[in-house]
PDB file of C-alpha atoms in Angstrom:
ATOM      1  CA  UNK A 250      -1.626   7.068  -1.071  1.00 49.00           C
ATOM      2  CA  UNK A 251      -0.650   9.716  -3.416  1.00 43.00           C
ATOM      3  CA  UNK A 252      -0.670  13.625  -3.198  1.00 42.00           C
ATOM      4  CA  UNK A 253      -4.392  14.743  -3.943  1.00 38.00           C
ATOM      5  CA  UNK A 254      -2.947  17.999  -5.053  1.00 37.00           C
ATOM      6  CA  UNK A 255      -0.367  17.181  -7.534  1.00 39.00           C
ATOM      7  CA  UNK A 256      -0.757  16.723 -11.245  1.00 42.00           C
ATOM      8  CA  UNK A 257       0.054  12.778 -11.109  1.00 47.00           C
ATOM      9  CA  UNK A 258      -1.985  11.236  -8.327  1.00 53.00           C
ATOM     10  CA  UNK A 259      -3.103   7.493  -7.656  1.00 50.00           C
ATOM     11  CA  UNK A 260      -6.560   8.959  -8.571  1.00 45.00           C
ATOM     12  CA  UNK A 261      -5.749  10.930 -11.565  1.00 49.00           C
ATOM     13  CA  UNK A 262      -3.457   8.162 -12.872  1.00 46.00           C
ATOM     14  CA  UNK A 263      -6.601   5.717 -12.963  1.00 38.00           C
ATOM     15  CA  UNK A 264      -8.213   8.022 -14.806  1.00 43.00           C
ATOM     16  CA  UNK A 265      -6.011   8.900 -17.400  1.00 41.00           C
ATOM     17  CA  UNK A 266      -4.240   5.314 -18.334  1.00 38.00           C
ATOM     18  CA  UNK A 267      -2.516   5.901 -21.730  1.00 36.00           C
ATOM     19  CA  UNK A 268      -0.256   3.735 -23.953  1.00 34.00           C
ATOM     20  CA  UNK A 269       2.597   1.872 -22.334  1.00 34.00           C
ATOM     21  CA  UNK A 270       5.727   2.781 -21.898  1.00 33.00           C
ATOM     22  CA  UNK A 271       9.373   1.481 -22.995  1.00 35.00           C
ATOM     23  CA  UNK A 272      10.086  -2.045 -21.645  1.00 35.00           C
ATOM     24  CA  UNK A 273      12.572  -2.352 -18.721  1.00 33.00           C
ATOM     25  CA  UNK A 274      15.801  -3.874 -19.295  1.00 35.00           C
ATOM     26  CA  UNK A 275      17.139  -7.467 -17.198  1.00 35.00           C
ATOM     27  CA  UNK A 276      16.707  -8.258 -13.922  1.00 35.00           C
ATOM     28  CA  UNK A 277      18.353  -6.358 -11.523  1.00 38.00           C
ATOM     29  CA  UNK A 278      20.269  -9.112  -9.505  1.00 38.00           C
ATOM     30  CA  UNK A 279      22.736 -10.677 -11.789  1.00 36.00           C
ATOM     31  CA  UNK A 280      25.309 -13.278 -10.905  1.00 33.00           C
ATOM     32  CA  UNK A 281      28.582 -13.332 -11.853  1.00 33.00           C
ATOM     33  CA  UNK A 282      28.021 -16.423 -14.370  1.00 33.00           C
ATOM     34  CA  UNK A 283      25.359 -14.419 -16.141  1.00 33.00           C
ATOM     35  CA  UNK A 284      27.615 -11.356 -16.910  1.00 34.00           C
ATOM     36  CA  UNK A 285      29.942 -13.910 -18.014  1.00 34.00           C
ATOM     37  CA  UNK A 286      27.344 -15.163 -20.467  1.00 38.00           C
ATOM     38  CA  UNK A 287      27.854 -18.933 -18.912  1.00 37.00           C
ATOM     39  CA  UNK A 288      24.605 -20.480 -17.947  1.00 36.00           C
ATOM     40  CA  UNK A 289      23.984 -20.572 -14.076  1.00 36.00           C
ATOM     41  CA  UNK A 290      22.619 -23.649 -12.235  1.00 39.00           C
ATOM     42  CA  UNK A 291      21.239 -21.603  -9.307  1.00 37.00           C
ATOM     43  CA  UNK A 292      19.191 -18.547 -10.003  1.00 43.00           C
ATOM     44  CA  UNK A 293      19.542 -15.343  -8.333  1.00 45.00           C
ATOM     45  CA  UNK A 294      17.933 -15.452  -5.212  1.00 49.00           C
ATOM     46  CA  UNK A 295      14.554 -13.596  -4.900  1.00 74.00           C
ATOM     47  CA  UNK A 296      15.276 -11.763  -1.216  1.00 95.00           C
ATOM     48  CA  UNK A 297      13.172 -12.133   1.846  1.00 97.00           C
ATOM     49  CA  UNK A 298      10.306  -9.660   0.874  1.00 98.00           C
ATOM     50  CA  UNK A 299       7.644 -10.266  -1.521  1.00 98.00           C
ATOM     51  CA  UNK A 300       7.233  -6.847  -3.665  1.00 98.00           C
ATOM     52  CA  UNK A 301       4.684  -5.471  -5.358  1.00 98.00           C
ATOM     53  CA  UNK A 302       3.776  -2.154  -7.497  1.00 98.00           C
ATOM     54  CA  UNK A 303       0.755   0.107  -7.070  1.00 98.00           C
ATOM     55  CA  UNK A 304      -1.224   0.477  -9.947  1.00 98.00           C
ATOM     56  CA  UNK A 305      -2.031   4.131 -10.133  1.00 98.00           C
ATOM     57  CA  UNK A 306       1.917   4.725 -10.503  1.00 98.00           C
ATOM     58  CA  UNK A 307       2.128   3.352 -14.250  1.00 98.00           C
ATOM     59  CA  UNK A 308       0.268   4.691 -17.231  1.00 97.00           C
ATOM     60  CA  UNK A 309       1.137   1.346 -18.933  1.00 98.00           C
ATOM     61  CA  UNK A 310      -2.330  -0.773 -19.870  1.00 98.00           C
ATOM     62  CA  UNK A 311      -2.440  -3.392 -17.273  1.00 98.00           C
ATOM     63  CA  UNK A 312      -1.791  -6.503 -18.935  1.00 98.00           C
ATOM     64  CA  UNK A 313       1.591  -5.018 -20.275  1.00 98.00           C
ATOM     65  CA  UNK A 314       2.518  -3.605 -16.740  1.00 98.00           C
ATOM     66  CA  UNK A 315       1.835  -7.181 -15.565  1.00 98.00           C
ATOM     67  CA  UNK A 316       4.102  -8.688 -17.892  1.00 98.00           C
ATOM     68  CA  UNK A 317       6.961  -6.098 -17.245  1.00 98.00           C
ATOM     69  CA  UNK A 318       6.621  -6.371 -13.419  1.00 98.00           C
ATOM     70  CA  UNK A 319       6.586 -10.454 -13.709  1.00 98.00           C
ATOM     71  CA  UNK A 320       9.627 -10.130 -15.951  1.00 98.00           C
ATOM     72  CA  UNK A 321      11.401  -7.823 -13.101  1.00 98.00           C
ATOM     73  CA  UNK A 322      10.520 -10.242 -10.284  1.00 97.00           C
ATOM     74  CA  UNK A 323       7.795  -8.659  -8.553  1.00 98.00           C
ATOM     75  CA  UNK A 324       5.047 -10.944  -6.792  1.00 98.00           C
ATOM     76  CA  UNK A 325       1.995  -8.375  -7.648  1.00 98.00           C
ATOM     77  CA  UNK A 326       0.100  -5.475  -8.256  1.00 98.00           C
ATOM     78  CA  UNK A 327      -1.200  -3.310  -5.706  1.00 98.00           C
ATOM     79  CA  UNK A 328      -4.262  -0.897  -5.451  1.00 98.00           C
ATOM     80  CA  UNK A 329      -6.839  -2.428  -8.026  1.00 98.00           C
ATOM     81  CA  UNK A 330     -10.440  -2.200  -8.213  1.00 98.00           C
ATOM     82  CA  UNK A 331     -12.698  -5.293  -8.572  1.00 98.00           C
ATOM     83  CA  UNK A 332     -12.835  -5.223 -12.381  1.00 98.00           C
ATOM     84  CA  UNK A 333      -8.934  -5.311 -12.711  1.00 98.00           C
ATOM     85  CA  UNK A 334      -8.515  -8.154 -10.534  1.00 98.00           C
ATOM     86  CA  UNK A 335      -8.855 -10.666 -13.104  1.00 98.00           C
ATOM     87  CA  UNK A 336      -6.449  -9.144 -15.326  1.00 98.00           C
ATOM     88  CA  UNK A 337      -3.623  -9.482 -12.965  1.00 98.00           C
ATOM     89  CA  UNK A 338      -4.246 -12.817 -11.500  1.00 98.00           C
ATOM     90  CA  UNK A 339      -4.632 -14.248 -14.921  1.00 98.00           C
ATOM     91  CA  UNK A 340      -1.036 -12.909 -15.305  1.00 98.00           C
ATOM     92  CA  UNK A 341      -0.012 -14.920 -12.680  1.00 98.00           C
ATOM     93  CA  UNK A 342       0.911 -12.037 -10.439  1.00 98.00           C
ATOM     94  CA  UNK A 343      -1.133 -11.627  -6.850  1.00 98.00           C
ATOM     95  CA  UNK A 344      -3.453  -8.809  -6.407  1.00 98.00           C
ATOM     96  CA  UNK A 345      -1.995  -7.430  -3.111  1.00 98.00           C
ATOM     97  CA  UNK A 346      -4.451  -4.916  -2.161  1.00 98.00           C
ATOM     98  CA  UNK A 347      -7.839  -4.405  -3.190  1.00 98.00           C
ATOM     99  CA  UNK A 348     -10.415  -1.294  -2.930  1.00 98.00           C
ATOM    100  CA  UNK A 349     -13.990  -1.941  -1.857  1.00 98.00           C
ATOM    101  CA  UNK A 350     -15.337   0.878  -3.853  1.00 97.00           C
ATOM    102  CA  UNK A 351     -14.535   3.679  -6.283  1.00 96.00           C
ATOM    103  CA  UNK A 352     -15.474   7.084  -4.544  1.00 95.00           C
ATOM    104  CA  UNK A 353     -13.736  10.410  -5.068  1.00 96.00           C
ATOM    105  CA  UNK A 354     -13.949  10.818  -1.491  1.00 97.00           C
ATOM    106  CA  UNK A 355     -12.508   7.154  -0.599  1.00 98.00           C
ATOM    107  CA  UNK A 356      -9.606   8.851   1.536  1.00 98.00           C
ATOM    108  CA  UNK A 357     -11.815  11.641   3.237  1.00 98.00           C
ATOM    109  CA  UNK A 358     -14.564   8.901   4.379  1.00 98.00           C
ATOM    110  CA  UNK A 359     -13.500   7.075   6.784  1.00 98.00           C
ATOM    111  CA  UNK A 360     -14.465   4.942  10.088  1.00 98.00           C
ATOM    112  CA  UNK A 361     -13.643   7.772  12.554  1.00 98.00           C
ATOM    113  CA  UNK A 362     -17.348   9.227  11.737  1.00 98.00           C
ATOM    114  CA  UNK A 363     -20.177   6.995  12.751  1.00 98.00           C
ATOM    115  CA  UNK A 364     -22.419   8.572  10.088  1.00 98.00           C
ATOM    116  CA  UNK A 365     -20.078   6.902   7.814  1.00 98.00           C
ATOM    117  CA  UNK A 366     -20.177   3.349   8.974  1.00 98.00           C
ATOM    118  CA  UNK A 367     -23.367   1.676   7.368  1.00 98.00           C
ATOM    119  CA  UNK A 368     -22.057   2.928   3.966  1.00 98.00           C
ATOM    120  CA  UNK A 369     -18.490   1.530   4.482  1.00 98.00           C
ATOM    121  CA  UNK A 370     -19.705  -1.824   6.025  1.00 98.00           C
ATOM    122  CA  UNK A 371     -21.952  -2.359   2.724  1.00 98.00           C
ATOM    123  CA  UNK A 372     -19.314  -1.775   0.465  1.00 98.00           C
ATOM    124  CA  UNK A 373     -16.977  -4.212   2.479  1.00 98.00           C
ATOM    125  CA  UNK A 374     -19.700  -6.910   2.623  1.00 98.00           C
ATOM    126  CA  UNK A 375     -20.134  -6.676  -0.906  1.00 98.00           C
ATOM    127  CA  UNK A 376     -16.641  -6.845  -2.026  1.00 98.00           C
ATOM    128  CA  UNK A 377     -15.032  -9.087   0.154  1.00 98.00           C
ATOM    129  CA  UNK A 378     -16.688 -12.421  -1.016  1.00 98.00           C
ATOM    130  CA  UNK A 379     -15.818 -11.048  -4.752  1.00 98.00           C
ATOM    131  CA  UNK A 380     -11.945 -10.657  -3.064  1.00 98.00           C
ATOM    132  CA  UNK A 381     -12.135 -14.184  -1.437  1.00 98.00           C
ATOM    133  CA  UNK A 382     -13.030 -16.154  -4.596  1.00 98.00           C
ATOM    134  CA  UNK A 383     -10.563 -14.001  -6.784  1.00 98.00           C
ATOM    135  CA  UNK A 384      -7.746 -15.110  -4.359  1.00 98.00           C
ATOM    136  CA  UNK A 385      -7.111 -11.589  -2.394  1.00 98.00           C
ATOM    137  CA  UNK A 386      -5.972 -11.573   0.964  1.00 98.00           C
ATOM    138  CA  UNK A 387      -5.830  -7.568   1.603  1.00 98.00           C
ATOM    139  CA  UNK A 388      -8.646  -4.786   1.293  1.00 98.00           C
ATOM    140  CA  UNK A 389      -8.031  -1.417   1.904  1.00 98.00           C
ATOM    141  CA  UNK A 390      -9.916   1.072   4.120  1.00 98.00           C
ATOM    142  CA  UNK A 391      -9.287   4.687   5.409  1.00 98.00           C
ATOM    143  CA  UNK A 392      -9.603   6.529   8.861  1.00 98.00           C
ATOM    144  CA  UNK A 393     -10.981   9.605   7.201  1.00 98.00           C
ATOM    145  CA  UNK A 394     -10.630  13.179   7.636  1.00 98.00           C
ATOM    146  CA  UNK A 395     -11.203  14.702  10.760  1.00 98.00           C
ATOM    147  CA  UNK A 396     -14.855  15.994  12.021  1.00 96.00           C
ATOM    148  CA  UNK A 397     -15.643  19.135  14.198  1.00 96.00           C
ATOM    149  CA  UNK A 398     -16.779  18.189  17.373  1.00 95.00           C
ATOM    150  CA  UNK A 399     -15.034  14.632  17.137  1.00 96.00           C
ATOM    151  CA  UNK A 400     -11.678  14.548  19.097  1.00 96.00           C
ATOM    152  CA  UNK A 401      -9.192  11.881  18.787  1.00 96.00           C
ATOM    153  CA  UNK A 402     -10.163   9.690  21.458  1.00 97.00           C
ATOM    154  CA  UNK A 403     -13.730  10.089  20.220  1.00 98.00           C
ATOM    155  CA  UNK A 404     -12.266   9.234  16.842  1.00 98.00           C
ATOM    156  CA  UNK A 405     -10.332   6.203  17.765  1.00 98.00           C
ATOM    157  CA  UNK A 406     -13.896   4.810  19.690  1.00 98.00           C
ATOM    158  CA  UNK A 407     -15.707   5.434  16.397  1.00 98.00           C
ATOM    159  CA  UNK A 408     -12.915   3.518  14.011  1.00 98.00           C
ATOM    160  CA  UNK A 409     -12.939   0.295  16.691  1.00 98.00           C
ATOM    161  CA  UNK A 410     -16.786   0.325  17.065  1.00 98.00           C
ATOM    162  CA  UNK A 411     -16.991   0.322  13.215  1.00 98.00           C
ATOM    163  CA  UNK A 412     -14.206  -1.810  12.098  1.00 98.00           C
ATOM    164  CA  UNK A 413     -15.059  -4.260  14.952  1.00 98.00           C
ATOM    165  CA  UNK A 414     -18.324  -4.719  13.119  1.00 98.00           C
ATOM    166  CA  UNK A 415     -17.123  -6.036   9.905  1.00 98.00           C
ATOM    167  CA  UNK A 416     -13.859  -7.756  11.365  1.00 98.00           C
ATOM    168  CA  UNK A 417     -15.323 -11.171  11.810  1.00 98.00           C
ATOM    169  CA  UNK A 418     -17.032 -11.029   8.066  1.00 98.00           C
ATOM    170  CA  UNK A 419     -13.438 -10.252   7.006  1.00 98.00           C
ATOM    171  CA  UNK A 420     -12.023 -13.035   8.849  1.00 98.00           C
ATOM    172  CA  UNK A 421     -14.786 -15.534   7.651  1.00 98.00           C
ATOM    173  CA  UNK A 422     -13.742 -14.873   3.988  1.00 98.00           C
ATOM    174  CA  UNK A 423      -9.615 -14.986   4.943  1.00 98.00           C
ATOM    175  CA  UNK A 424      -9.142 -11.193   4.227  1.00 98.00           C
ATOM    176  CA  UNK A 425      -7.424  -9.004   6.327  1.00 98.00           C
ATOM    177  CA  UNK A 426      -8.701  -5.034   6.131  1.00 99.00           C
ATOM    178  CA  UNK A 427      -5.667  -2.503   6.090  1.00 99.00           C
ATOM    179  CA  UNK A 428      -6.330   0.880   7.461  1.00 99.00           C
ATOM    180  CA  UNK A 429      -3.946   3.244   6.214  1.00 98.00           C
ATOM    181  CA  UNK A 430      -1.721   5.923   7.929  1.00 98.00           C
ATOM    182  CA  UNK A 431      -1.047   9.209   5.933  1.00 98.00           C
ATOM    183  CA  UNK A 432       0.772  12.419   6.514  1.00 98.00           C
ATOM    184  CA  UNK A 433      -1.583  15.487   7.263  1.00 98.00           C
ATOM    185  CA  UNK A 434       1.589  17.668   7.087  1.00 98.00           C
ATOM    186  CA  UNK A 435       1.852  17.808   3.227  1.00 98.00           C
ATOM    187  CA  UNK A 436      -0.549  15.687   1.237  1.00 97.00           C
ATOM    188  CA  UNK A 437      -3.596  15.024   3.025  1.00 98.00           C
ATOM    189  CA  UNK A 438      -4.212  17.894   5.427  1.00 98.00           C
ATOM    190  CA  UNK A 439      -6.932  17.018   7.733  1.00 98.00           C
ATOM    191  CA  UNK A 440      -6.247  13.109   7.673  1.00 98.00           C
ATOM    192  CA  UNK A 441      -7.140  11.559  11.230  1.00 98.00           C
ATOM    193  CA  UNK A 442      -4.744   8.654  10.942  1.00 98.00           C
ATOM    194  CA  UNK A 443      -1.534  10.473  10.703  1.00 98.00           C
ATOM    195  CA  UNK A 444       0.525   8.947  13.428  1.00 98.00           C
ATOM    196  CA  UNK A 445       1.507   5.332  14.221  1.00 98.00           C
ATOM    197  CA  UNK A 446       0.539   5.939  17.869  1.00 98.00           C
ATOM    198  CA  UNK A 447      -3.345   6.830  16.681  1.00 98.00           C
ATOM    199  CA  UNK A 448      -3.036   3.522  14.526  1.00 98.00           C
ATOM    200  CA  UNK A 449      -2.011   1.423  17.036  1.00 98.00           C
ATOM    201  CA  UNK A 450      -4.427   2.342  19.474  1.00 98.00           C
ATOM    202  CA  UNK A 451      -7.249   1.685  17.449  1.00 98.00           C
ATOM    203  CA  UNK A 452      -5.669  -1.909  16.210  1.00 98.00           C
ATOM    204  CA  UNK A 453      -5.420  -2.696  20.046  1.00 98.00           C
ATOM    205  CA  UNK A 454      -8.848  -1.732  20.618  1.00 98.00           C
ATOM    206  CA  UNK A 455     -10.139  -3.978  17.844  1.00 98.00           C
ATOM    207  CA  UNK A 456      -7.816  -6.953  18.771  1.00 98.00           C
ATOM    208  CA  UNK A 457      -8.344  -8.747  15.460  1.00 98.00           C
ATOM    209  CA  UNK A 458      -5.441 -10.427  13.160  1.00 98.00           C
ATOM    210  CA  UNK A 459      -7.896  -9.434  10.364  1.00 98.00           C
ATOM    211  CA  UNK A 460      -7.812  -5.721  11.123  1.00 98.00           C
ATOM    212  CA  UNK A 461      -4.055  -4.388  10.270  1.00 98.00           C
ATOM    213  CA  UNK A 462      -2.479  -1.111   9.617  1.00 99.00           C
ATOM    214  CA  UNK A 463      -1.015  -0.127   6.400  1.00 99.00           C
ATOM    215  CA  UNK A 464       2.308   1.489   7.338  1.00 99.00           C
ATOM    216  CA  UNK A 465       3.331   3.635   4.581  1.00 98.00           C
ATOM    217  CA  UNK A 466       6.740   4.825   4.994  1.00 98.00           C
ATOM    218  CA  UNK A 467       6.696   8.169   2.913  1.00 98.00           C
ATOM    219  CA  UNK A 468       3.961   9.106   4.903  1.00 98.00           C
ATOM    220  CA  UNK A 469       5.026   8.168   8.551  1.00 98.00           C
ATOM    221  CA  UNK A 470       8.790   9.634   7.729  1.00 98.00           C
ATOM    222  CA  UNK A 471       7.143  12.956   7.248  1.00 98.00           C
ATOM    223  CA  UNK A 472       5.287  12.896  10.055  1.00 98.00           C
ATOM    224  CA  UNK A 473       7.380  11.072  12.838  1.00 98.00           C
ATOM    225  CA  UNK A 474      10.729   9.658  11.290  1.00 98.00           C
ATOM    226  CA  UNK A 475      12.545   6.978  13.055  1.00 98.00           C
ATOM    227  CA  UNK A 476      10.963   4.355  11.181  1.00 98.00           C
ATOM    228  CA  UNK A 477      12.948   1.539  11.653  1.00 98.00           C
ATOM    229  CA  UNK A 478      12.499   1.336  15.068  1.00 98.00           C
ATOM    230  CA  UNK A 479       8.621   2.306  14.651  1.00 98.00           C
ATOM    231  CA  UNK A 480       8.211  -0.549  12.560  1.00 98.00           C
ATOM    232  CA  UNK A 481      10.034  -3.069  14.833  1.00 98.00           C
ATOM    233  CA  UNK A 482       8.035  -2.114  17.948  1.00 98.00           C
ATOM    234  CA  UNK A 483       4.668  -2.470  16.092  1.00 98.00           C
ATOM    235  CA  UNK A 484       4.947  -5.057  13.515  1.00 98.00           C
ATOM    236  CA  UNK A 485       2.227  -6.953  15.138  1.00 98.00           C
ATOM    237  CA  UNK A 486      -0.285  -4.296  13.997  1.00 98.00           C
ATOM    238  CA  UNK A 487       1.106  -3.459  10.709  1.00 98.00           C
ATOM    239  CA  UNK A 488      -0.016  -5.876   7.814  1.00 98.00           C
ATOM    240  CA  UNK A 489       0.984  -4.030   4.651  1.00 98.00           C
ATOM    241  CA  UNK A 490       4.056  -1.542   3.581  1.00 99.00           C
ATOM    242  CA  UNK A 491       4.163   1.349   0.967  1.00 99.00           C
ATOM    243  CA  UNK A 492       7.380   3.058  -0.137  1.00 98.00           C
ATOM    244  CA  UNK A 493       8.207   6.418  -1.374  1.00 98.00           C
ATOM    245  CA  UNK A 494      10.832   8.648  -1.653  1.00 98.00           C
ATOM    246  CA  UNK A 495      10.863  11.535   0.806  1.00 98.00           C
ATOM    247  CA  UNK A 496      10.792  14.442  -0.332  1.00 97.00           C
ATOM    248  CA  UNK A 497       8.373  14.688  -3.387  1.00 97.00           C
ATOM    249  CA  UNK A 498       7.282  10.614  -3.386  1.00 98.00           C
ATOM    250  CA  UNK A 499       9.833   9.833  -6.145  1.00 98.00           C
ATOM    251  CA  UNK A 500      12.308   7.128  -6.318  1.00 98.00           C
ATOM    252  CA  UNK A 501      13.369   5.444  -3.171  1.00 98.00           C
ATOM    253  CA  UNK A 502      17.110   5.822  -4.544  1.00 97.00           C
ATOM    254  CA  UNK A 503      19.761   8.039  -3.374  1.00 95.00           C
ATOM    255  CA  UNK A 504      18.163  11.071  -4.321  1.00 94.00           C
ATOM    256  CA  UNK A 505      15.999  11.205  -1.131  1.00 96.00           C
ATOM    257  CA  UNK A 506      16.393  10.912   2.541  1.00 98.00           C
ATOM    258  CA  UNK A 507      15.825   7.411   3.437  1.00 98.00           C
ATOM    259  CA  UNK A 508      18.054   4.301   2.980  1.00 98.00           C
ATOM    260  CA  UNK A 509      15.268   1.970   2.038  1.00 98.00           C
ATOM    261  CA  UNK A 510      17.918  -0.919   1.710  1.00 98.00           C
ATOM    262  CA  UNK A 511      18.326  -0.571   5.475  1.00 98.00           C
ATOM    263  CA  UNK A 512      14.305  -0.240   6.266  1.00 98.00           C
ATOM    264  CA  UNK A 513      13.830  -3.161   3.720  1.00 98.00           C
ATOM    265  CA  UNK A 514      16.210  -5.221   5.646  1.00 98.00           C
ATOM    266  CA  UNK A 515      14.822  -3.963   8.647  1.00 98.00           C
ATOM    267  CA  UNK A 516      11.344  -5.438   8.014  1.00 98.00           C
ATOM    268  CA  UNK A 517      12.812  -8.702   6.490  1.00 98.00           C
ATOM    269  CA  UNK A 518      14.647  -9.395   9.855  1.00 98.00           C
ATOM    270  CA  UNK A 519      11.376  -9.377  11.582  1.00 98.00           C
ATOM    271  CA  UNK A 520      10.201 -12.287   9.517  1.00 97.00           C
ATOM    272  CA  UNK A 521       7.304 -10.278   7.954  1.00 98.00           C
ATOM    273  CA  UNK A 522       5.294 -12.199   5.736  1.00 96.00           C
ATOM    274  CA  UNK A 523       3.050  -9.486   4.014  1.00 97.00           C
ATOM    275  CA  UNK A 524       3.890  -7.454   0.796  1.00 98.00           C
ATOM    276  CA  UNK A 525       5.936  -4.202   0.440  1.00 98.00           C
ATOM    277  CA  UNK A 526       4.265  -2.278  -2.507  1.00 98.00           C
ATOM    278  CA  UNK A 527       6.246   0.468  -4.184  1.00 98.00           C
ATOM    279  CA  UNK A 528       4.159   3.746  -4.539  1.00 98.00           C
ATOM    280  CA  UNK A 529       6.129   6.686  -5.970  1.00 98.00           C
ATOM    281  CA  UNK A 530       5.986   8.652  -8.676  1.00 98.00           C
ATOM    282  CA  UNK A 531       8.919   7.837 -11.441  1.00 98.00           C
ATOM    283  CA  UNK A 532      10.760  10.780 -12.499  1.00 97.00           C
ATOM    284  CA  UNK A 533      13.034   8.957 -14.929  1.00 96.00           C
ATOM    285  CA  UNK A 534      12.491   8.891 -18.721  1.00 97.00           C
ATOM    286  CA  UNK A 535      11.848   5.461 -18.292  1.00 97.00           C
ATOM    287  CA  UNK A 536       9.706   4.120 -15.471  1.00 98.00           C
ATOM    288  CA  UNK A 537      10.053   0.823 -15.494  1.00 98.00           C
ATOM    289  CA  UNK A 538      13.687   1.197 -15.219  1.00 98.00           C
ATOM    290  CA  UNK A 539      12.887   3.369 -11.922  1.00 98.00           C
ATOM    291  CA  UNK A 540      10.653   0.126 -10.659  1.00 98.00           C
ATOM    292  CA  UNK A 541      13.171  -2.201 -11.506  1.00 98.00           C
ATOM    293  CA  UNK A 542      15.840  -0.265  -9.244  1.00 98.00           C
ATOM    294  CA  UNK A 543      13.288  -0.255  -6.493  1.00 98.00           C
ATOM    295  CA  UNK A 544      12.757  -3.697  -6.745  1.00 98.00           C
ATOM    296  CA  UNK A 545      16.626  -4.278  -6.333  1.00 98.00           C
ATOM    297  CA  UNK A 546      17.033  -1.562  -3.449  1.00 98.00           C
ATOM    298  CA  UNK A 547      14.373  -3.703  -1.400  1.00 98.00           C
ATOM    299  CA  UNK A 548      15.637  -7.192  -2.316  1.00 98.00           C
ATOM    300  CA  UNK A 549      17.490  -8.206   0.928  1.00 98.00           C
TER     301      UNK A 549
END
């Protein structure tokens, strides 16, 4: 999830989509035969992880974005509203995470406050059948910002109670709800779900395979570090991953502190079958070059 205090955020990007940027070049994985100009009987392996890109990270029109991501090798586009789903699926890519609603307070309004449950469940009940018909398998939701008078134990109980009500409906439609972990130190001050421990406690309390954590590697690196061990120990409760370079939430290359190739390999080694979605703000003059590099780094 993007830093809402920055000039280019998930929310702002969706509101200010402009013209397409320059096209990316070739696929980042090149065989020796391809480099020599000779035909290759076996294409370069796609790797063990299915990769997607968060829609808000690009200003390109959605049809153009889909075309270029498909050429790189991406499997889908992440974080899309219902009126965008068909554009992506018609292009041959998957919608790897859908929004249940368009709200300015989407992050802040979560299941930690029982006063929000009726609205959140209504949104999901309306959108989940649409998602099933569109071929989606993942929908995003939030823990929400802390509320005065509600401590962590009570907040976890509220999340368990609210999400347990909608979990059977999600299961009936083949949808997994992914509740996002965010940092409260830099980007989302006051957010309740700012630790893996809190998220896992809620997941255990719900006990449904149709409610999982959206483990954002960028956010949890800021809050906790120890990313690889944490992922290995808690994979049973994780349904989706996001990436982003620390610090700054830019490219996941050598300019930042995490070895994303090692992180991706660790995820793949667990046998994870979901998606890892790149969610960073490119700084390069050609954003698609950054997207292609991220794809290459996480191809393991």
